[in-house]
Amino acid sequence: MTKNIFEALGIREKNGGTIIGLRESFDNKKIKEISSFSPANNRKLADVTITSREEFNQTIFEARKAFKEWRKVPPPQRGDIIRQYGDILRKHKSELGQLVSREMGKSLQEGKGEVQEMIDICDYAVGLSRQLYGKTIASERPNHHMLERWHPLGIVGIISAFNFPVAVWSWNAMIALVCGNVCVWKPSEKTPLCAIACQNLLVRILRENGINTAISSVINGDRTVGNWMTSDPAVNLVSATGSIRMGREVAVEVGKRLGKLILELGGNNAMIISPQANMDLALNASVFGAIGTAGQRCTSTRRLIIHDSIYDDFVDKLKNAYKQINVGDPLDEDNHMGPLIDQDAVDNYLSALNQIRKEGGKFIVEGGLYTEKKLESNFYVKPCVAEISPDANIVREETFAPILYVLRYNTFEEALTIQNSTSQGLSSSIITENVREAEYFISSEGSDCGIANVNIGTSGAEIGGAFGGEKDTGGGRESGSDAWKVYMRRQTITINFGSDIPLAQGISFDF
Ligand code: UN1
């Protein structure tokens, strides 16, 4: 099965063996590589060649050249390339979805959903390609007018995380490309094959259209390779998704050279469940939010803030719901949840469980590893629910795992204070039929997060809105709304169509 998928996605095996990369030259050289494993069964999928410093320099050189051509292509024509990319993704949704599920470990449903998110952003970018608008502004001077135009920046560097190995790149790349930029992508070293597949499909479209393929490149490797990109002044904008720790390092590097930055970092997302909530809806939203992608989404629900009057009842329902969750091979559609990404993730999960116990937490649904059933790798963990104080240190941390905290509240103000009390500010939600609570929650005094939902969960955002969060989440916005403006440089233009030269602010300068 893997062979067919590789073939459909243009992933080549070399020497009848396992080394796969974007380079042709490795037959003759001693090449370093990273290995891609499926967390579902711990089997190696492939060895992938690592980009060398020389190749990185070459990539940037080619990208700069490609930019000079690409920026001249009228935006709707750029949009047409993205339309074709959306079409090829539609054609290969199943194979790419399977590869995502195999390499990253998320359920097949979610793997395909991620490819759908790519298709959606392609459609969005196509529309955007005819709507890159500017403003005209009234001038204070006679016979003058002012306007604002948006130009492409140049090279956009994209650093993406393992948890959304294809969609997050496409949010950035599709928008950046229609805006006239060229892209260099450093994917997570845990999911390099997904990146190679996306790149191969794009290259197919670019070649068919006679477009320089250097408008989009992939560089593979660990953080050293990422550092080349963040510290290179030729990379005009760096858009980085990942941990808060990584984001701080990237911000320092890019800040040192005054480059542009989009950060989409950790979340610690809460759902307030009001006494006036629709309970079935609340239950569905919380379970998907907590266990979807095995709790490895930035938007995963980590905290439920439940009103005291419905707390016991709701927690009982939650317990029953968790009994029905199937954990196992993510490619088996009967399973709701696959494994965590690797051993480090399992270790973090286990140490969080210890910390919960140390801080007086009580498990409503027990966590731990599976001993009672045979699974194909050691990366499967039990989704769990713990009752704990909202002030416990562990609750303030983002553990990238299916651990859900249940917290009690009495007054609405208290619920909001708990919701806003973490350093991360990505997503939030309230489940309520009470219009006053709902409106307050989305007011300036309500949720302090970039995403505030009413009667839906914290995860699963659509591409049409701007995606990102406040505080330690980094403040960046990607995807829809007017996030495209970050991928462009704004030019303020004043035109004098008179024959005098009056100065602004009424200054006279006669000679
Ligand atoms: C992420 O986890 O980095 O809103 C992105 C969601 C998805 C994207 C998550 N559309 O859950």
Coordinates of C-alpha atoms and ligand atoms in Angstrom, one line a residue:
M1 CA 0.0 0.0 0.0
T2 CA 2.8 2.4 0.9
K3 CA 4.4 1.8 -2.5
N4 CA 1.3 2.8 -4.4
I5 CA 0.9 5.9 -2.3
F6 CA 4.6 6.8 -2.8
E7 CA 4.1 6.4 -6.5
A8 CA 0.9 8.5 -6.7
L9 CA 2.6 11.3 -4.8
G10 CA 5.8 11.1 -6.9
I11 CA 8.0 10.0 -4.0
R12 CA 11.0 8.1 -5.5
E13 CA 12.9 5.3 -3.9
K14 CA 16.5 5.3 -5.0
N15 CA 18.9 2.3 -5.5
G16 CA 15.9 0.0 -4.9
G17 CA 16.4 1.2 -1.4
T18 CA 15.0 3.6 1.1
I19 CA 16.7 6.9 0.5
I20 CA 14.2 9.5 -0.7
G21 CA 14.9 13.1 -1.2
L22 CA 14.4 16.1 -3.3
R23 CA 18.0 15.9 -4.7
E24 CA 19.4 13.9 -7.6
S25 CA 23.0 14.1 -6.5
F26 CA 23.1 11.8 -3.5
D27 CA 24.3 8.7 -5.5
N28 CA 27.8 10.2 -5.7
K29 CA 28.2 11.8 -2.3
K30 CA 28.2 10.9 1.3
I31 CA 24.8 12.2 2.3
K32 CA 23.3 12.8 5.7
E33 CA 19.8 11.7 6.2
I34 CA 16.9 11.7 8.6
S35 CA 14.6 8.7 9.0
S36 CA 10.8 9.0 8.9
F37 CA 9.0 6.5 11.0
S38 CA 5.3 5.7 11.3
P39 CA 4.3 6.2 14.9
A40 CA 1.5 3.8 14.3
N41 CA 3.8 0.8 14.1
N42 CA 7.3 2.2 14.6
R43 CA 8.3 1.0 11.1
K44 CA 10.6 3.1 9.0
L45 CA 8.9 4.7 6.1
A46 CA 12.0 6.1 4.4
D47 CA 15.4 7.8 4.9
V48 CA 15.2 11.4 3.7
T49 CA 18.2 13.3 2.6
I50 CA 19.2 16.4 4.6
T51 CA 19.8 19.7 2.9
S52 CA 23.5 20.8 3.1
R53 CA 24.6 24.4 3.7
E54 CA 25.7 24.6 0.0
E55 CA 22.3 23.5 -1.1
F56 CA 20.6 25.9 1.2
N57 CA 22.5 28.8 -0.3
Q58 CA 21.7 27.5 -3.8
T59 CA 18.0 27.3 -2.9
I60 CA 18.0 30.9 -1.7
F61 CA 19.9 32.0 -4.8
E62 CA 17.4 30.2 -7.1
A63 CA 14.4 31.5 -5.1
R64 CA 15.6 35.1 -5.5
K65 CA 15.9 34.6 -9.2
A66 CA 12.5 33.0 -9.4
F67 CA 11.0 35.9 -7.4
K68 CA 12.0 38.4 -10.1
E69 CA 9.9 36.4 -12.7
W70 CA 7.0 35.4 -10.4
R71 CA 6.3 38.9 -9.1
K72 CA 5.6 40.0 -12.7
V73 CA 3.0 37.4 -13.3
P74 CA -0.4 39.0 -12.9
P75 CA -2.0 37.9 -9.6
P76 CA -5.1 36.2 -11.3
Q77 CA -2.6 34.1 -13.4
R78 CA -0.8 33.2 -10.2
G79 CA -4.2 32.2 -8.8
D80 CA -4.7 29.9 -11.8
I81 CA -1.6 28.0 -10.8
I82 CA -3.0 27.6 -7.3
R83 CA -6.3 26.5 -8.8
Q84 CA -4.5 23.7 -10.6
Y85 CA -2.7 22.8 -7.4
G86 CA -6.1 22.5 -5.6
D87 CA -7.3 20.3 -8.4
I88 CA -4.4 17.9 -8.1
L89 CA -4.9 17.8 -4.4
R90 CA -8.5 16.9 -4.9
K91 CA -7.3 14.0 -7.2
H92 CA -4.8 12.8 -4.6
K93 CA -6.8 13.6 -1.4
S94 CA -7.0 9.9 -0.5
E95 CA -3.3 9.1 -1.0
L96 CA -2.0 12.3 0.7
G97 CA -4.5 11.8 3.5
Q98 CA -3.2 8.3 4.1
L99 CA 0.4 9.5 4.0
V100 CA -0.4 12.2 6.6
S101 CA -2.2 9.6 8.8
R102 CA 0.7 7.1 8.3
E103 CA 3.6 9.5 9.0
M104 CA 2.0 11.7 11.6
G105 CA -0.3 9.2 13.2
K106 CA -3.6 11.2 13.2
S107 CA -6.8 9.3 12.3
L108 CA -7.5 8.8 8.6
Q109 CA -10.6 11.0 8.9
E110 CA -8.4 13.8 10.2
G111 CA -5.6 13.1 7.7
K112 CA -8.1 13.5 4.8
G113 CA -9.6 16.5 6.6
E114 CA -6.1 18.1 6.6
V115 CA -5.9 17.7 2.9
Q116 CA -9.3 19.2 2.6
E117 CA -8.0 22.2 4.5
M118 CA -5.3 22.5 1.8
I119 CA -7.9 22.4 -0.9
D120 CA -10.0 25.0 0.9
I121 CA -7.1 27.4 1.2
C122 CA -6.3 26.9 -2.5
D123 CA -9.8 27.9 -3.4
Y124 CA -9.5 30.9 -1.0
A125 CA -6.2 31.9 -2.5
V126 CA -7.7 31.7 -6.1
G127 CA -10.4 34.2 -5.1
L128 CA -7.9 36.4 -3.3
S129 CA -5.8 36.6 -6.4
R130 CA -8.5 38.8 -7.9
Q131 CA -9.0 40.8 -4.7
L132 CA -5.6 42.1 -3.7
Y133 CA -7.0 45.6 -3.1
G134 CA -5.5 48.8 -2.0
K135 CA -7.0 52.1 -0.7
T136 CA -7.2 55.6 -2.0
I137 CA -6.9 58.3 0.7
A138 CA -7.9 61.9 0.7
S139 CA -4.9 64.2 0.5
E140 CA -4.7 67.5 2.5
R141 CA -3.0 69.2 -0.5
P142 CA -4.8 70.5 -3.6
N143 CA -4.3 68.4 -6.8
H144 CA -2.8 65.5 -4.9
H145 CA -4.1 62.1 -4.2
M146 CA -2.8 59.3 -2.0
L147 CA -3.0 55.6 -2.4
E148 CA -1.8 52.5 -0.8
R149 CA -0.5 49.5 -2.9
W150 CA 0.6 46.1 -1.7
H151 CA 3.7 44.5 -3.2
P152 CA 5.1 41.0 -2.6
L153 CA 7.9 40.8 0.0
G154 CA 10.3 38.3 -1.7
I155 CA 11.1 35.1 0.0
V156 CA 8.8 33.7 2.6
G157 CA 10.3 31.1 4.9
I158 CA 7.9 28.6 6.4
I159 CA 8.7 26.5 9.4
S160 CA 5.9 23.9 10.1
A161 CA 5.3 21.5 12.9
F162 CA 4.6 17.7 12.8
N163 CA 1.0 17.9 13.9
F164 CA -0.3 19.6 10.8
P165 CA 2.3 18.4 8.3
V166 CA 0.6 19.7 5.2
A167 CA -2.2 22.1 6.0
V168 CA -0.2 24.8 7.9
W169 CA 2.3 25.0 5.1
S170 CA -0.4 25.5 2.6
W171 CA -2.1 28.2 4.6
N172 CA 1.1 30.1 4.3
A173 CA 2.4 29.1 0.9
M174 CA -0.9 29.4 -1.1
I175 CA -1.5 32.9 0.2
A176 CA 2.2 33.9 -0.1
L177 CA 2.3 32.7 -3.7
V178 CA -0.7 34.5 -5.0
C179 CA 0.7 37.6 -3.3
G180 CA 3.7 37.1 -5.6
N181 CA 6.2 35.8 -3.1
V182 CA 8.3 32.7 -3.4
C183 CA 8.5 30.2 -0.6
V184 CA 11.1 28.0 1.2
W185 CA 9.7 25.4 3.5
K186 CA 11.4 23.8 6.4
P187 CA 9.0 21.0 7.6
S188 CA 9.3 19.2 10.8
E189 CA 12.0 16.5 10.7
K190 CA 9.4 14.1 12.0
T191 CA 7.2 14.4 8.9
P192 CA 9.5 15.0 5.9
L193 CA 7.7 12.7 3.5
C194 CA 4.5 14.7 3.7
A195 CA 6.4 17.8 2.7
I196 CA 8.1 16.0 -0.2
A197 CA 4.7 14.8 -1.4
C198 CA 3.2 18.3 -1.3
Q199 CA 6.3 19.7 -3.1
N200 CA 6.2 17.0 -5.8
L201 CA 2.6 17.6 -6.6
L202 CA 3.3 21.4 -6.8
V203 CA 6.3 20.8 -9.0
R204 CA 4.2 18.7 -11.4
I205 CA 1.8 21.7 -11.8
L206 CA 4.6 24.3 -12.2
R207 CA 6.3 22.2 -14.8
E208 CA 3.1 21.7 -16.8
N209 CA 2.8 25.5 -16.8
G210 CA 6.4 26.3 -17.6
I211 CA 6.8 28.1 -14.2
N212 CA 10.2 28.2 -12.5
T213 CA 9.9 25.5 -9.8
A214 CA 12.2 27.5 -7.5
I215 CA 9.1 29.6 -6.5
S216 CA 8.6 26.8 -3.9
S217 CA 11.3 24.7 -2.3
V218 CA 11.6 22.3 0.6
I219 CA 14.7 22.2 2.8
N220 CA 15.0 19.2 5.1
G221 CA 16.8 18.7 8.4
D222 CA 16.9 19.6 12.0
R223 CA 17.0 23.1 13.7
T224 CA 20.4 23.8 12.2
V225 CA 18.7 24.0 8.8
G226 CA 16.0 26.1 10.3
N227 CA 18.6 28.5 11.8
W228 CA 20.1 29.1 8.3
M229 CA 16.7 30.3 7.2
T230 CA 15.8 32.4 10.3
S231 CA 19.2 34.2 10.2
D232 CA 19.3 34.8 6.5
P233 CA 18.4 38.4 5.6
A234 CA 17.3 37.2 2.2
V235 CA 14.3 35.6 3.8
N236 CA 12.0 38.6 4.1
L237 CA 9.3 36.9 6.3
V238 CA 9.6 33.9 8.5
S239 CA 6.3 32.2 9.4
A240 CA 6.9 29.7 12.2
T241 CA 4.5 27.2 13.8
G242 CA 5.6 25.2 16.8
S243 CA 6.4 25.4 20.5
I244 CA 6.7 28.6 22.4
R245 CA 10.4 27.8 23.1
M246 CA 11.1 27.4 19.4
G247 CA 9.1 30.6 18.7
R248 CA 11.2 32.6 21.1
E249 CA 14.4 31.4 19.4
V250 CA 13.1 32.2 16.0
A251 CA 11.9 35.6 17.1
V252 CA 15.4 36.5 18.4
E253 CA 17.1 35.5 15.2
V254 CA 14.6 37.2 12.9
G255 CA 14.4 40.2 15.2
K256 CA 18.2 40.7 15.2
R257 CA 18.0 41.3 11.4
L258 CA 14.6 43.1 11.7
G259 CA 13.0 40.6 9.4
K260 CA 9.2 40.1 9.4
L261 CA 7.7 37.4 11.5
I262 CA 4.5 35.4 11.9
L263 CA 4.4 33.2 15.0
E264 CA 1.8 30.6 15.7
L265 CA 2.8 28.9 18.9
G266 CA 1.3 27.0 21.8
G267 CA -2.3 27.1 23.1
N268 CA -3.9 26.1 26.4
N269 CA -7.4 26.2 25.2
A270 CA -10.4 26.2 27.5
M271 CA -14.1 25.6 27.0
I272 CA -16.6 27.1 29.5
I273 CA -19.6 25.0 30.0
S274 CA -22.5 27.1 31.3
P275 CA -25.4 25.8 33.3
Q276 CA -27.4 26.9 30.3
A277 CA -25.4 24.8 27.9
N278 CA -26.8 22.2 25.5
M279 CA -25.2 19.2 27.2
D280 CA -25.0 16.9 24.2
L281 CA -23.4 19.6 22.2
A282 CA -20.9 20.4 25.0
L283 CA -20.1 16.7 25.3
N284 CA -19.4 16.2 21.6
A285 CA -17.3 19.4 21.4
S286 CA -15.2 18.5 24.4
V287 CA -14.4 14.9 23.4
F288 CA -13.4 15.8 19.9
G289 CA -11.5 18.8 21.1
A290 CA -9.5 16.8 23.7
I291 CA -8.8 13.6 21.8
G292 CA -8.7 14.7 18.2
T293 CA -5.2 14.4 16.7
A294 CA -4.4 12.7 20.1
G295 CA -4.5 16.1 21.8
Q296 CA -1.6 17.3 19.5
R297 CA -3.4 20.2 17.9
C298 CA -2.4 23.8 19.0
T299 CA -6.2 24.2 19.3
S300 CA -6.8 21.0 21.3
T301 CA -9.2 21.4 24.3
R302 CA -7.1 21.2 27.4
R303 CA -9.3 22.7 30.1
L304 CA -13.1 22.3 30.7
I305 CA -14.4 25.0 33.0
I306 CA -17.7 23.6 34.2
H307 CA -20.4 25.3 36.3
D308 CA -20.8 23.7 39.7
S309 CA -24.5 23.0 39.3
I310 CA -23.9 20.6 36.3
Y311 CA -20.4 19.5 37.1
D312 CA -21.1 16.0 38.5
D313 CA -23.6 15.2 35.8
F314 CA -21.3 16.4 33.0
V315 CA -18.3 14.6 34.3
D316 CA -20.3 11.4 34.4
K317 CA -21.3 11.8 30.8
L318 CA -17.7 12.5 30.0
K319 CA -16.6 9.3 31.7
N320 CA -19.1 7.3 29.6
A321 CA -18.1 9.0 26.4
Y322 CA -14.4 8.2 27.0
K323 CA -15.4 4.5 27.4
Q324 CA -16.5 4.5 23.8
I325 CA -13.3 5.9 22.3
N326 CA -11.3 3.4 20.2
V327 CA -7.6 3.9 20.2
G328 CA -5.5 2.1 17.6
D329 CA -4.1 2.1 14.1
P330 CA -5.0 5.5 12.7
L331 CA -5.7 4.0 9.3
D332 CA -8.5 1.9 10.6
E333 CA -11.5 4.1 10.3
D334 CA -13.1 2.5 13.4
N335 CA -10.5 4.2 15.6
H336 CA -11.0 7.7 16.9
M337 CA -7.4 8.2 18.1
G338 CA -4.0 7.1 16.9
P339 CA -0.6 7.2 18.7
L340 CA 1.5 10.2 19.9
I341 CA 4.2 11.2 17.5
D342 CA 7.2 9.6 19.3
Q343 CA 8.9 8.5 22.5
D344 CA 9.6 12.1 23.6
A345 CA 5.9 12.9 23.4
V346 CA 5.1 9.7 25.4
D347 CA 7.6 10.7 28.0
N348 CA 6.1 14.2 28.3
Y349 CA 2.7 12.7 28.6
L350 CA 3.9 10.4 31.4
S351 CA 5.7 13.1 33.3
A352 CA 2.5 15.3 33.1
L353 CA 0.5 12.4 34.6
N354 CA 3.0 12.3 37.5
Q355 CA 2.9 16.0 37.9
I356 CA -0.9 15.9 38.0
R357 CA -0.7 13.4 40.9
K358 CA 1.9 15.5 42.7
E359 CA -0.2 18.6 42.5
G360 CA -3.2 16.8 44.0
G361 CA -5.1 16.0 40.8
K362 CA -7.6 13.1 40.7
F363 CA -8.2 11.1 37.6
I364 CA -11.8 10.8 36.5
V365 CA -10.6 8.8 33.5
E366 CA -7.2 7.1 34.2
G367 CA -4.2 7.8 31.9
G368 CA -1.2 5.6 31.2
L369 CA 0.1 3.2 28.6
Y370 CA -1.8 0.2 27.3
T371 CA -0.8 -3.0 28.9
E372 CA -4.2 -4.8 28.4
K373 CA -4.2 -4.7 24.6
K374 CA -1.6 -5.3 21.9
L375 CA -0.8 -2.3 19.8
E376 CA 1.7 -2.0 17.1
S377 CA 4.0 0.6 18.8
N378 CA 4.7 2.0 22.2
F379 CA 3.4 5.5 21.3
Y380 CA -0.3 4.8 22.0
V381 CA -1.5 6.4 25.3
K382 CA -4.7 6.5 27.1
P383 CA -6.8 9.6 26.7
C384 CA -7.5 10.8 30.2
V385 CA -9.4 13.3 32.3
A386 CA -8.2 14.8 35.5
E387 CA -9.8 17.0 38.1
I388 CA -7.4 19.5 39.5
S389 CA -7.1 23.1 40.7
P390 CA -7.0 25.6 37.9
D391 CA -3.9 27.1 39.6
A392 CA -1.8 24.0 39.4
N393 CA 1.4 24.5 37.5
I394 CA 0.7 21.6 35.2
V395 CA -2.6 23.1 34.1
R396 CA -0.7 26.2 32.9
E397 CA 1.5 24.2 30.7
E398 CA 0.7 22.9 27.2
T399 CA 1.2 19.2 27.2
F400 CA 0.8 18.0 23.7
A401 CA -1.2 14.9 24.6
P402 CA -4.8 13.8 25.2
I403 CA -5.0 15.1 28.8
L404 CA -8.2 17.0 29.7
Y405 CA -8.5 19.0 32.9
V406 CA -11.9 19.5 34.5
L407 CA -12.3 22.6 36.6
R408 CA -15.2 23.9 38.6
Y409 CA -16.7 27.4 38.6
N410 CA -19.4 29.3 40.4
T411 CA -19.7 32.7 38.8
F412 CA -19.3 33.6 35.2
E413 CA -16.6 36.1 36.1
E414 CA -14.7 33.3 37.8
A415 CA -15.0 31.2 34.7
L416 CA -13.6 34.0 32.5
T417 CA -10.8 34.6 34.9
I418 CA -9.8 31.0 34.8
Q419 CA -10.1 30.9 31.0
N420 CA -7.8 34.0 30.6
S421 CA -5.3 33.0 33.3
T422 CA -2.8 31.1 31.2
S423 CA 0.1 32.6 29.3
Q424 CA -1.1 31.1 26.0
G425 CA -3.9 32.8 24.1
L426 CA -4.8 30.8 21.0
S427 CA -8.3 29.4 21.2
S428 CA -11.3 29.4 23.6
S429 CA -15.0 28.5 23.6
I430 CA -18.2 28.8 25.5
I431 CA -21.1 26.5 25.4
T432 CA -24.2 28.4 26.4
E433 CA -27.7 29.2 25.2
N434 CA -27.6 32.4 27.2
V435 CA -27.1 35.3 24.8
R436 CA -25.7 37.6 27.4
E437 CA -23.0 35.2 28.4
A438 CA -22.2 34.5 24.8
E439 CA -22.0 38.2 23.9
Y440 CA -19.9 39.0 26.9
F441 CA -17.5 36.1 26.1
I442 CA -16.7 37.6 22.7
S443 CA -16.6 41.2 23.9
S444 CA -13.4 43.1 24.7
E445 CA -13.9 42.1 28.3
G446 CA -14.3 38.5 27.5
S447 CA -11.9 35.9 26.1
D448 CA -8.4 37.2 25.5
C449 CA -7.6 34.6 22.8
G450 CA -7.2 35.0 19.1
I451 CA -10.1 32.6 18.6
A452 CA -13.3 32.8 20.6
N453 CA -16.1 30.3 19.7
V454 CA -19.7 30.1 20.8
N455 CA -21.3 26.6 20.9
I456 CA -18.5 24.9 19.1
G457 CA -15.2 23.5 20.3
T458 CA -11.8 25.1 20.5
S459 CA -10.4 23.2 17.5
G460 CA -11.3 22.8 13.9
A461 CA -11.1 26.4 12.7
E462 CA -12.1 27.1 9.1
I463 CA -9.6 28.6 6.7
G464 CA -11.7 31.7 6.0
G465 CA -10.9 33.4 9.3
A466 CA -7.5 34.7 10.4
F467 CA -5.8 32.0 12.5
G468 CA -3.5 32.7 15.4
G469 CA -3.4 33.9 19.0
E470 CA -2.3 36.4 21.6
K471 CA 0.2 36.4 24.5
D472 CA 2.7 33.5 24.3
T473 CA 0.9 32.2 21.2
G474 CA 2.9 34.8 19.4
G475 CA 0.4 37.2 17.9
G476 CA 0.7 36.1 14.3
R477 CA -2.2 35.5 11.9
E478 CA -2.3 33.1 9.0
S479 CA -4.9 31.8 6.6
G480 CA -8.0 33.8 5.8
S481 CA -9.5 37.3 6.4
D482 CA -6.9 39.9 5.7
A483 CA -3.9 37.8 6.9
W484 CA -2.6 38.2 3.3
K485 CA -1.4 41.7 4.2
V486 CA 1.4 40.3 6.3
Y487 CA 2.8 38.6 3.2
M488 CA 3.1 41.9 1.4
R489 CA 4.8 45.2 1.8
R490 CA 2.5 48.3 2.0
Q491 CA 3.5 51.2 -0.1
T492 CA 2.0 54.6 0.6
I493 CA 2.0 56.7 -2.6
T494 CA 1.3 60.4 -3.0
I495 CA 0.8 61.8 -6.5
N496 CA 0.8 65.4 -7.3
F497 CA -1.1 66.1 -10.5
G498 CA -0.9 69.9 -10.2
S499 CA 1.9 72.3 -11.2
D500 CA 2.8 73.6 -7.7
I501 CA 4.5 71.8 -4.9
P502 CA 2.5 72.7 -1.7
L503 CA 4.0 71.1 1.4
A504 CA 2.1 69.1 3.9
Q505 CA 1.4 70.5 7.4
G506 CA 1.2 74.0 5.7
I507 CA 4.9 74.5 5.8
S508 CA 6.2 77.2 3.4
F509 CA 9.6 76.9 1.9
D510 CA 10.1 79.7 -0.6
F511 CA 13.4 80.6 -2.2
Ligands
UN1_1 C1 -2.5 23.6 14.6 O1 -2.8 22.8 15.5 O2 -1.3 24.1 14.5 O3 -8.2 24.7 14.0 C2 -3.4 24.0 13.6 C3 -7.7 23.6 13.9 C4 -7.1 23.3 12.6 C5 -5.7 23.8 12.6 C6 -4.9 23.5 13.8 N1 -7.9 23.8 11.5 O4 -7.8 22.8 14.8

